[in-house]
Structures are given as structure tokens and as C-alpha cells.
mmCIF file of C-alpha atoms and ligand atoms in Angstrom:
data_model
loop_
_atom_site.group_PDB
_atom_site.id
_atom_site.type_symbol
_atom_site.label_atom_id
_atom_site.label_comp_id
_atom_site.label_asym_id
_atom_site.label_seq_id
_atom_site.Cartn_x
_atom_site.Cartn_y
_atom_site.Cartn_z
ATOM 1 C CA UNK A 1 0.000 0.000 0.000
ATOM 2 C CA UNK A 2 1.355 3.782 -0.864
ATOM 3 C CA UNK A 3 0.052 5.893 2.160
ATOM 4 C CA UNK A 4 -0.060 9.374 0.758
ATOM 5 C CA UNK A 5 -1.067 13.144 1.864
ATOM 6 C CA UNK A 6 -1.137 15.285 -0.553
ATOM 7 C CA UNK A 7 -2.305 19.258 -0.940
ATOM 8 C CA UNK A 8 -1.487 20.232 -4.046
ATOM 9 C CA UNK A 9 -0.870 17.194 -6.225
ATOM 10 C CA UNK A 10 2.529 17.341 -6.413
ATOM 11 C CA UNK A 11 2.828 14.116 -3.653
ATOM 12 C CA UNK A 12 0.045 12.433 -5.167
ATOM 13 C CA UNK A 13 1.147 12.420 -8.552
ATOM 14 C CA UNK A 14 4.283 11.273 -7.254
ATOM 15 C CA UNK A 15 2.179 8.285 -5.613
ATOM 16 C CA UNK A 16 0.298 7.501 -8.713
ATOM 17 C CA UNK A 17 3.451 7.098 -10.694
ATOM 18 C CA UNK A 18 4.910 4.546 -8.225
ATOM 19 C CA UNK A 19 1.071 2.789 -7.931
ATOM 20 C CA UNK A 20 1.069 2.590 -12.118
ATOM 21 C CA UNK A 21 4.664 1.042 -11.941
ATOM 22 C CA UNK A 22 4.662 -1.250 -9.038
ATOM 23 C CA UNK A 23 1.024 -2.397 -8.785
ATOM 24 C CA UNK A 24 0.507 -1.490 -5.935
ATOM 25 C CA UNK A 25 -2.328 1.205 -4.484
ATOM 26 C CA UNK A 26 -2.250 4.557 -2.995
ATOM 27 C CA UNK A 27 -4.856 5.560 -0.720
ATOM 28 C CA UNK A 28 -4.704 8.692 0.736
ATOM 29 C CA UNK A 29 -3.407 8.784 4.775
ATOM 30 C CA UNK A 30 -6.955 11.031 5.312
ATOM 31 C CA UNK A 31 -8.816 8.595 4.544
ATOM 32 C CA UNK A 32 -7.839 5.625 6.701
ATOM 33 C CA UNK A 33 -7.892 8.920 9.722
ATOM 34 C CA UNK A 34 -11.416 9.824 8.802
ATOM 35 C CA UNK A 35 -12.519 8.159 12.403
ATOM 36 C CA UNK A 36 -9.675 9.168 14.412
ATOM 37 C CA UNK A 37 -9.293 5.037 15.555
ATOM 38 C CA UNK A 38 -5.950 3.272 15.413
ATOM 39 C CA UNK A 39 -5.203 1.371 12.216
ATOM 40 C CA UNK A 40 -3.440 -1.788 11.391
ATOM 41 C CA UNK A 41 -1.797 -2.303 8.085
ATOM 42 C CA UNK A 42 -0.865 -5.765 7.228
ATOM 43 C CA UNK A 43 0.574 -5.024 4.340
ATOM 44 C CA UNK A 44 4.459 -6.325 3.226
ATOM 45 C CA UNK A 45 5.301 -3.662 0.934
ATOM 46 C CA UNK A 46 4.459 0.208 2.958
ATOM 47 C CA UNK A 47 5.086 3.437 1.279
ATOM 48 C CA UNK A 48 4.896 6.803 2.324
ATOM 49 C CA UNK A 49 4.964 9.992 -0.129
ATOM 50 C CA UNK A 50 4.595 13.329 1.350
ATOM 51 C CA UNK A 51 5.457 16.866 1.303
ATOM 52 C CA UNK A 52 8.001 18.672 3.144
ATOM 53 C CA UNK A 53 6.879 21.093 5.705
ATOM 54 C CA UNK A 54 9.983 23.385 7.075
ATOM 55 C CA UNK A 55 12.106 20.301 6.799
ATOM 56 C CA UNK A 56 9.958 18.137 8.620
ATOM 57 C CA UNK A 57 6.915 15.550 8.220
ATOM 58 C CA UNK A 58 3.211 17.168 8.067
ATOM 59 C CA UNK A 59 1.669 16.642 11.638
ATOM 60 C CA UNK A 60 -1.394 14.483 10.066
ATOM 61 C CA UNK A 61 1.263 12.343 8.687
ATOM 62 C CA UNK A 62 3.361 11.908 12.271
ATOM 63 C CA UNK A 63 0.157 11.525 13.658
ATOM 64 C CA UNK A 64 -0.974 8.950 11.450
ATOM 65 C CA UNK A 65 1.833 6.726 12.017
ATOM 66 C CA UNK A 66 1.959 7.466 15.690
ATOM 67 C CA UNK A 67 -1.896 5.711 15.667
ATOM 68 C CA UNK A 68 -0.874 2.682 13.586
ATOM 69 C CA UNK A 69 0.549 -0.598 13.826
ATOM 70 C CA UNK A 70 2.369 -2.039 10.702
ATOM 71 C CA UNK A 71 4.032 -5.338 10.162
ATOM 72 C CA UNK A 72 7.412 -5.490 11.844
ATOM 73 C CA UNK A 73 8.573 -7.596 8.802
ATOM 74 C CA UNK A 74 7.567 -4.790 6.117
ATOM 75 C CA UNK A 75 9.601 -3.425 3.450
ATOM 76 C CA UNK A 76 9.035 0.022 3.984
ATOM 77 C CA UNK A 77 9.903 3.012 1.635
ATOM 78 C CA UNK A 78 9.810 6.758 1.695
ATOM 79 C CA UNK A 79 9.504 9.511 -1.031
ATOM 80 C CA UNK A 80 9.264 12.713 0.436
ATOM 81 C CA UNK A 81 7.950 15.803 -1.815
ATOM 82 C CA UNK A 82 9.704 19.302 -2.025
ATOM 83 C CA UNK A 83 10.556 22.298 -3.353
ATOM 84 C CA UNK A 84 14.439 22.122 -2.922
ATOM 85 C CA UNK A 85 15.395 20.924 0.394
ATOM 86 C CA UNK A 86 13.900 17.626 2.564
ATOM 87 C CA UNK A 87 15.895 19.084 5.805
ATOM 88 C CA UNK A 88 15.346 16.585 8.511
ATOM 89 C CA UNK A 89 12.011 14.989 7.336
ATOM 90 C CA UNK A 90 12.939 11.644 5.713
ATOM 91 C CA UNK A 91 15.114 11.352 9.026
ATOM 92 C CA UNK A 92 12.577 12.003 11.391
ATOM 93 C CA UNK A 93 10.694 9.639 9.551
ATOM 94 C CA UNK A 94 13.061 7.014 10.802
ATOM 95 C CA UNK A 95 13.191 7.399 14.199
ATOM 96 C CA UNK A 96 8.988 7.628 14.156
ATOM 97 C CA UNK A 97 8.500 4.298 12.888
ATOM 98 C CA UNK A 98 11.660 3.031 14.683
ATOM 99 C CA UNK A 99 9.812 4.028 17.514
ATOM 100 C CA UNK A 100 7.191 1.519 16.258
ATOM 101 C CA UNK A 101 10.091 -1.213 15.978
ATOM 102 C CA UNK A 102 9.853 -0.988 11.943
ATOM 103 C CA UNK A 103 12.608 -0.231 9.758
ATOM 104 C CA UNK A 104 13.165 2.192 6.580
ATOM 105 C CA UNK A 105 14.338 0.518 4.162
ATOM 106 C CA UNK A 106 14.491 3.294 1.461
ATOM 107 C CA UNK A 107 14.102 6.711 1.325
ATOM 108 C CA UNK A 108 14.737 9.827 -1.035
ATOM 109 C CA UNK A 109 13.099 13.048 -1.721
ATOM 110 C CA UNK A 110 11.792 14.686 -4.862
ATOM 111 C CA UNK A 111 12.040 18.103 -5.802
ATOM 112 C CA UNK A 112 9.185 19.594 -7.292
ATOM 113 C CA UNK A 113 7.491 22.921 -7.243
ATOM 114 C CA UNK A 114 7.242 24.684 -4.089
ATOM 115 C CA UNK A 115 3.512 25.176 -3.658
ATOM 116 C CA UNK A 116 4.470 28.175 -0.657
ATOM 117 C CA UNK A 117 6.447 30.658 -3.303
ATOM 118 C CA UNK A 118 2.681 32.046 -3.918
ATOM 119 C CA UNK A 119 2.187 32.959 -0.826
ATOM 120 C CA UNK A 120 5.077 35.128 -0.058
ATOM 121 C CA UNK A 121 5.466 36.090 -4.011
ATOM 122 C CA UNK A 122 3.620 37.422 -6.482
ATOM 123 C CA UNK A 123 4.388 37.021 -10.413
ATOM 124 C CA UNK A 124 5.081 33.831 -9.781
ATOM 125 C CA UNK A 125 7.011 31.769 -12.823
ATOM 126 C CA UNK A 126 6.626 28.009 -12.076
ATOM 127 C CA UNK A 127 9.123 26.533 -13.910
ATOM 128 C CA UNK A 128 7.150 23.181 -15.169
ATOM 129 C CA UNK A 129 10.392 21.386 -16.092
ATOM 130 C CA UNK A 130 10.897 20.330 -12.916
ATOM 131 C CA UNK A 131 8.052 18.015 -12.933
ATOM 132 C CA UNK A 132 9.572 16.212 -15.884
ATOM 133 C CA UNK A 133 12.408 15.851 -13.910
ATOM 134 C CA UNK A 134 10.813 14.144 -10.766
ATOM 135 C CA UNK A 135 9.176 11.781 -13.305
ATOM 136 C CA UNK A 136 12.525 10.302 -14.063
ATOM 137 C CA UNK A 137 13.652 10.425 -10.387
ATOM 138 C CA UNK A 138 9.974 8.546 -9.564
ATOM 139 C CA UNK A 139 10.725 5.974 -12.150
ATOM 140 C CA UNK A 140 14.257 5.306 -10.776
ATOM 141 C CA UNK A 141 12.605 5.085 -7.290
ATOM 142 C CA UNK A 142 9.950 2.840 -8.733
ATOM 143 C CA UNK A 143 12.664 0.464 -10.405
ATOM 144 C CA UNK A 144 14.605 0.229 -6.433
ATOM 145 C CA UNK A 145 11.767 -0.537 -4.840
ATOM 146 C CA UNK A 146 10.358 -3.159 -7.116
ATOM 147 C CA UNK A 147 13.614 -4.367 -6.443
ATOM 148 C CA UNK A 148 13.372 -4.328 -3.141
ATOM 149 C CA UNK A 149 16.781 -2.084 -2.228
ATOM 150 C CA UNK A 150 17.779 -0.738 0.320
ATOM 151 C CA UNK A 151 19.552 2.632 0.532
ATOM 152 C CA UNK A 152 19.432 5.745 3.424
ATOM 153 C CA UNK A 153 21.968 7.505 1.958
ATOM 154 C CA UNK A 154 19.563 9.972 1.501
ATOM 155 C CA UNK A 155 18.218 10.021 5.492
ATOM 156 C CA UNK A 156 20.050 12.290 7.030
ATOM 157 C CA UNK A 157 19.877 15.546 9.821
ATOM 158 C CA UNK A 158 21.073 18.710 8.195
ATOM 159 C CA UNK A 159 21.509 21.987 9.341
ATOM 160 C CA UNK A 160 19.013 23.631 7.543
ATOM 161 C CA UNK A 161 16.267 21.123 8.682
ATOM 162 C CA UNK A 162 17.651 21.544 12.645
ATOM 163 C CA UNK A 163 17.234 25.237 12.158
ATOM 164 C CA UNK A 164 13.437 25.501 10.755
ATOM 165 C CA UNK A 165 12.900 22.447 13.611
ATOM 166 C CA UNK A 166 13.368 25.061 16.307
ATOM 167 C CA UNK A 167 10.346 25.831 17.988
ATOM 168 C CA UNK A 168 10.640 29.546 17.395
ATOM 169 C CA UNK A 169 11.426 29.378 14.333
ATOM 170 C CA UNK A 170 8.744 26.945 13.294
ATOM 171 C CA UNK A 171 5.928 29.257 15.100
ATOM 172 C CA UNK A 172 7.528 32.528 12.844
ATOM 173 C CA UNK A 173 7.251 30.241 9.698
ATOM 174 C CA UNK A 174 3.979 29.121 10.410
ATOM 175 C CA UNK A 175 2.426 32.389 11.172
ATOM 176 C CA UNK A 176 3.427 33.057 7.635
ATOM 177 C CA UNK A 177 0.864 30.361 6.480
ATOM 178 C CA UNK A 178 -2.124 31.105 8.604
ATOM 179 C CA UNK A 179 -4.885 31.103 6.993
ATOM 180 C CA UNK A 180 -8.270 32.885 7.734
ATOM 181 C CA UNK A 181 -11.578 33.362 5.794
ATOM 182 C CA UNK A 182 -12.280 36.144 3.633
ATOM 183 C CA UNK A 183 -16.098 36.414 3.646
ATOM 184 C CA UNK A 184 -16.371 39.294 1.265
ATOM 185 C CA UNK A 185 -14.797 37.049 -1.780
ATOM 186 C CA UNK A 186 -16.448 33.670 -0.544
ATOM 187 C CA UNK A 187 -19.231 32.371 -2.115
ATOM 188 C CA UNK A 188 -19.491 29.393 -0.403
ATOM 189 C CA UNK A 189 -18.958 26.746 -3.129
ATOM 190 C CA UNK A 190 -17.638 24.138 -0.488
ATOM 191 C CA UNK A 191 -14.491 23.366 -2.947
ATOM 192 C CA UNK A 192 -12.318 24.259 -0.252
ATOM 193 C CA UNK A 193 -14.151 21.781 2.638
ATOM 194 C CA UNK A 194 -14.474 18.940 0.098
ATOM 195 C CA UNK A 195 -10.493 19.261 -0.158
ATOM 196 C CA UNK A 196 -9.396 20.302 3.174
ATOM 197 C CA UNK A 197 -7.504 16.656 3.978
ATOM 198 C CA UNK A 198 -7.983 17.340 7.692
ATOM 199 C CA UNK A 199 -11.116 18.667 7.785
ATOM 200 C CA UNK A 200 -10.185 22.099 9.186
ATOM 201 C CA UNK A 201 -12.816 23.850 7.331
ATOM 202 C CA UNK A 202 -17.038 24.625 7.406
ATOM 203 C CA UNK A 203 -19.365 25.955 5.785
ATOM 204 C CA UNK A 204 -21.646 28.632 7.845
ATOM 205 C CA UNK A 205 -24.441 30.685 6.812
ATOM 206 C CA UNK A 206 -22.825 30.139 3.315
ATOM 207 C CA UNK A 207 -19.431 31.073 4.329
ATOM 208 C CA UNK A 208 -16.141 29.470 4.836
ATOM 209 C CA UNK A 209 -15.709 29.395 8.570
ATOM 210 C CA UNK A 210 -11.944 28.302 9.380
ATOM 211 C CA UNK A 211 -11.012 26.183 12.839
ATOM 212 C CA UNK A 212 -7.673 25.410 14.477
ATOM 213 C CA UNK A 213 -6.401 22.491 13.452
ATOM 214 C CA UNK A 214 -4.814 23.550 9.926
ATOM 215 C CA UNK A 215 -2.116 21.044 8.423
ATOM 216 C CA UNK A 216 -0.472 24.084 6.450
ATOM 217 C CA UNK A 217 -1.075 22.031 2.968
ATOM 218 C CA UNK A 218 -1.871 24.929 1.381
ATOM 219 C CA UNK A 219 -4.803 22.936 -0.644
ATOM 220 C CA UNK A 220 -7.737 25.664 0.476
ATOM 221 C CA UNK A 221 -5.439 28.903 -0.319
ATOM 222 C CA UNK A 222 -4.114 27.234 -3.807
ATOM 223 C CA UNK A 223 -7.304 25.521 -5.217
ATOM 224 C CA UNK A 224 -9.994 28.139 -4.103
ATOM 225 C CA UNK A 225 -11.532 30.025 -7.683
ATOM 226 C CA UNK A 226 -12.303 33.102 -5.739
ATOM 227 C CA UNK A 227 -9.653 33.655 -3.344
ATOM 228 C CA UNK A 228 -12.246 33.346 -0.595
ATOM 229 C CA UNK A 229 -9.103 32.007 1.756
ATOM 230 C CA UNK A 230 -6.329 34.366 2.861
ATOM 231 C CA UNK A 231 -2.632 33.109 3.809
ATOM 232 C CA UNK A 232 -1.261 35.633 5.994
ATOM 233 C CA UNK A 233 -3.926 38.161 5.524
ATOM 234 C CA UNK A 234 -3.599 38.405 1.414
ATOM 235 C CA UNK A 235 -5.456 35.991 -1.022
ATOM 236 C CA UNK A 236 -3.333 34.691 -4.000
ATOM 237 C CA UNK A 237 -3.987 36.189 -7.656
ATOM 238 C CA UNK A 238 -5.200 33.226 -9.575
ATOM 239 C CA UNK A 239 -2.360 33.174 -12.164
ATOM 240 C CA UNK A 240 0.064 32.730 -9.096
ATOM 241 C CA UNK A 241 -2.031 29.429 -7.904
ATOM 242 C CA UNK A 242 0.069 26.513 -8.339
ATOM 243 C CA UNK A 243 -1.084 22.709 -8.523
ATOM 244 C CA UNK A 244 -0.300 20.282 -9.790
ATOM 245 C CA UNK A 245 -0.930 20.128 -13.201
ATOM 246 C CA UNK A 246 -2.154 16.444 -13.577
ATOM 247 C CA UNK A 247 -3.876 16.818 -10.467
ATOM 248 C CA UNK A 248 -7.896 18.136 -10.074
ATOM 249 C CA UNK A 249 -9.538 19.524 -7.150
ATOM 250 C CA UNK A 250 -11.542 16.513 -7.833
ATOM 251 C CA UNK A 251 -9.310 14.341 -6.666
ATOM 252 C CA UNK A 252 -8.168 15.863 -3.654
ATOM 253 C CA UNK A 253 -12.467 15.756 -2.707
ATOM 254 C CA UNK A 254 -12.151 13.981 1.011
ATOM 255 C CA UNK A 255 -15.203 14.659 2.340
HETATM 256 C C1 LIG B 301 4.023 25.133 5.070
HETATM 257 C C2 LIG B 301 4.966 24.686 4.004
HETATM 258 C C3 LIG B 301 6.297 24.448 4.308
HETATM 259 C C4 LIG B 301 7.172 23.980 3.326
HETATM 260 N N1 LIG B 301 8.458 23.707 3.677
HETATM 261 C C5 LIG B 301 9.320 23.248 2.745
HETATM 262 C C6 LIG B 301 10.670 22.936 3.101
HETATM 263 O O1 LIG B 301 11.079 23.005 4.251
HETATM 264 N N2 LIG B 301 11.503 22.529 2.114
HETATM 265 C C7 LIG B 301 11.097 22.430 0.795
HETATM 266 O O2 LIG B 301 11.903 22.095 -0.055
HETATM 267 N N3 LIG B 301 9.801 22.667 0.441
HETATM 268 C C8 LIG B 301 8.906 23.067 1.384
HETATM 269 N N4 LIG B 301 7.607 23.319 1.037
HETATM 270 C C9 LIG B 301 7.155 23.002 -0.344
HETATM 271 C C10 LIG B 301 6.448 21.644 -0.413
HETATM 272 O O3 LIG B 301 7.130 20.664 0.345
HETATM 273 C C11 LIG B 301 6.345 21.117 -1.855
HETATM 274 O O4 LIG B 301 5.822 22.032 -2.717
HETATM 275 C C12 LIG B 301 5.540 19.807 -1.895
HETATM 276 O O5 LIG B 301 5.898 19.089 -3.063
HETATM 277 C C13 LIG B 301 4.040 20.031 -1.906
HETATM 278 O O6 LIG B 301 3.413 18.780 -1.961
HETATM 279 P P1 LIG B 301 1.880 18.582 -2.313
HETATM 280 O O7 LIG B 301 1.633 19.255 -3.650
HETATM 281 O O8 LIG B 301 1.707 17.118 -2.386
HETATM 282 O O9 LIG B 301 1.068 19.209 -1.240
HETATM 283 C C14 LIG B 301 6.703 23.773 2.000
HETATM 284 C C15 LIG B 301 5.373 24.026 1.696
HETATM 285 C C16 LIG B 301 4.506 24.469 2.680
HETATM 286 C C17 LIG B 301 3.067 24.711 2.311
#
């Protein structure tokens, strides 16, 4: 099974590709959370794709793995989604389930297309290429883990990741992706609570009400036609938007 989360497509075109190849199926980690209970996955063959979030793993993701039990004997992989840098993520990754007495096996990161450039930037030029790119590095990835290898070259602390882990420095960065509801461009479509992977956002008296719990994915501010969501008190200009582009709201709908 290929546990994904995913906000803007990038991770879970990343986990399609490495479904098509190996056979296997991706189901996304919101899903199996839906009921908050504690899961068991049986499965031999475990992978997780997911984005980077200041060089770390995406609380639903930790949290996900803190509430499940997997098969001690599992191959397990990693592919973690970014924009340049992984920082500490695929090796935090390894002490959670290590924690959990399972073993990576594999791990590298992808870069991509930062989905946050929008919201500190505008004029945004996504340079597309990159996604070619990643298609190759999937494929390669694909062809070790059909394999079976097992490499953690790529695990690793670095500096940049221990920095953005400080706790001040994590609450600075994160106030500069809060997001809050902007009622006079809402028209309360529901895209954004269909697609809200943590189910962080309402609908009330046809308005987007936002609570507390926010995962940071970005999905809301980055898929919403009327910028009826603001990141740091601004709503994006649709032409600075970025998703993936083999990715619909669609299939991000979670609720
Ligand atoms: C809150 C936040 C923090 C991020 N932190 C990092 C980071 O530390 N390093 C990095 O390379 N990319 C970072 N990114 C970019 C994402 O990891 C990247 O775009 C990822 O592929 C998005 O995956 P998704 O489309 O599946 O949601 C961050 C994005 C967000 C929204």
C-alpha cells in the first residue's frame, strides 16, 4: 500500500506514478484517519509519499503513524515531496516508525514545485520542467523498490532542517501560512471543505468558517476560484495558484 497526503498534487502524482509502476495502491493517509481510531496495516510492501513542511513531516502524517501498527517484517519506503530541500524529514521519519520497531528501508526526496512561493510572491514563474524531472527520479525510485533495495543515503539531519525544527522558528514560519476566511470574496462553493484533507474547514451561513487544526497544505489557499481564503492576511492572484498540473480539485475531494 502507498500511504499518501497530498495538498497540491505534487505528492500524489508522485504516488500515482509509483502505484502505475509497481502495482501497488495509494490511498490517501486522510482517509484511513477519517474516524480518528488506530489502524493496522498488514501489508508487506508500505510506502509513504509526502510533502516537506519546514524540513519536517506534516503533523497528520506523524500523527498517522503514531496511531498505527504495521508489520514489523515490512519493506518500507519513503519519497518525500519538495521544493528544494527535505531538511530533517525523511530522518525524522526514521526514528517515528523506529519508535514503532519498523525499519526504513528506502528513502529519497523529490524536488518539485514549491507550492508556498505564492504565498510570499507574487508574479510567480513556475518553472514546469521540474516536474519532468521528478518523473525520471519517480521511475528510478519505482525500479529500487520493485527491487526491493535498500539505501538511506539519503536520510540524514542537516543543518538547515535543525534550524526551521526550532520551535521559534517553526511558530515565525507558520504564522506566515495562517490562513483565515475572507467572507467578502467567498461564495461558499464548499471546494475548499471537500479538499481540506484534515477537515479544518465549514461551511456557515454560506461562508467558509476556518477552525484550528490547519495542516499548512496549502490545498484551500491554492485551489480556491475566488480567493475566498487568505494566507497571511492576502489571497493569492489566480495566475500565481500553483497545482499540480495532472492533479484536479476533484481528486483531492475527502469529504
Ligand atoms: C508550510 C509549508 C512548508 C514547506 N516547507 C518546505 C521545506 O522546508 N523545504 C522544501 O523544499 N519545500 C517546502 N515546502 C514546499 C512543499 O514541500 C512542496 O511544494 C511539496 O511538493 C508540496 O506537496 P503537495 O503538492 O503534495 O502538497 C513547504 C510548503 C509548505 C506549504
Amino acid at each position: 500500500m502507498i500511504l499518501y497526503f497530498t495538498g497540491t498534487g505534487n505528492s500524489l502524482s508522485v504516488a500515482r506514478q509509483l502505484a502505475a509502476a509497481t502495482g501497488d495502491t495509494a490511498v490517501h493517509i486522510a482517509d484511513l484517519t477519517k474516524h480518528g481510531t488506530c489502524t493496522l496495516i498488514r501489508d508487506r510492501v508500505i510506502g509513504f509519499v509526502f510533502p516537506v513542511y519546514f524540513g519536517d513531516i506534516p503533523w497528520p502524517v506523524q500523527e498517522f503513524i503514531r496511531n498505527t501498527k504495521f508489520a514489523p517484517s515490512a519493506y518500507i519506503y519513503a519519497v518525500a515531496t519538495c521544493g528544494s530541500t527535505p531538511g530533517n524529514a525523511l530522518y525524522n521519519l526514521q526514528q517515528l516508525l523506529a519508535w514503532h520497531r519498523c525499519r526504513l528501508a528506502y528513502a529519497d526526496s523529490v524536488s518539485m514545485i514549491a507550492n508556498s512561493t505564492s504565498t510570499w510572491k507574487k508574479g510567480v514563474s513556475y518553472d514546469y520542467r521540474r516536474l519532468d524531472a521528478a518523473k525520471d527520479h519517480v521511475a528510478a525510485i519505482a525500479h529500487a523498490v520493485m527491487e526491493r533495495r535498500e539505501s538511506l543515503r539519503h536520510v540524514k539531519r542537516s543543518l538547515a532542517g535543525s534550524i526551521m525544527g526550532l520551535g521559534v522558528v517553526r511558530q515565525v514560519g507558520s504564522r506566515r501560512f495562517t490562513i483565515t476566511a475572507n467572507p467578502d470574496a467567498c461564495v461558499g462553493c464548499g471546494l475548499c471543505v471537500h479538499i481540506c484533507p484534515v477537515g479544518n474547514l465549514t461551511l456557515k451561513d454560506g461562508k467558509v468558517v476556518v477552525s484550528d487544526h490547519c495542516a499548512m497544505c496549502m490545498a484551500c489557499v491554492q485551489w480556491c476560484p475566488h480567493g475566498g481564503i487568505f494566507v497571511h492576511g492576502h489571497a493569492i492572484a489566480r495566475e500565481d495558484q500553483y497545482h499540480h498540473p495532472e492533479v484536479n480539485a476533484e481528486d483531492l475531494y475527502r469529504r
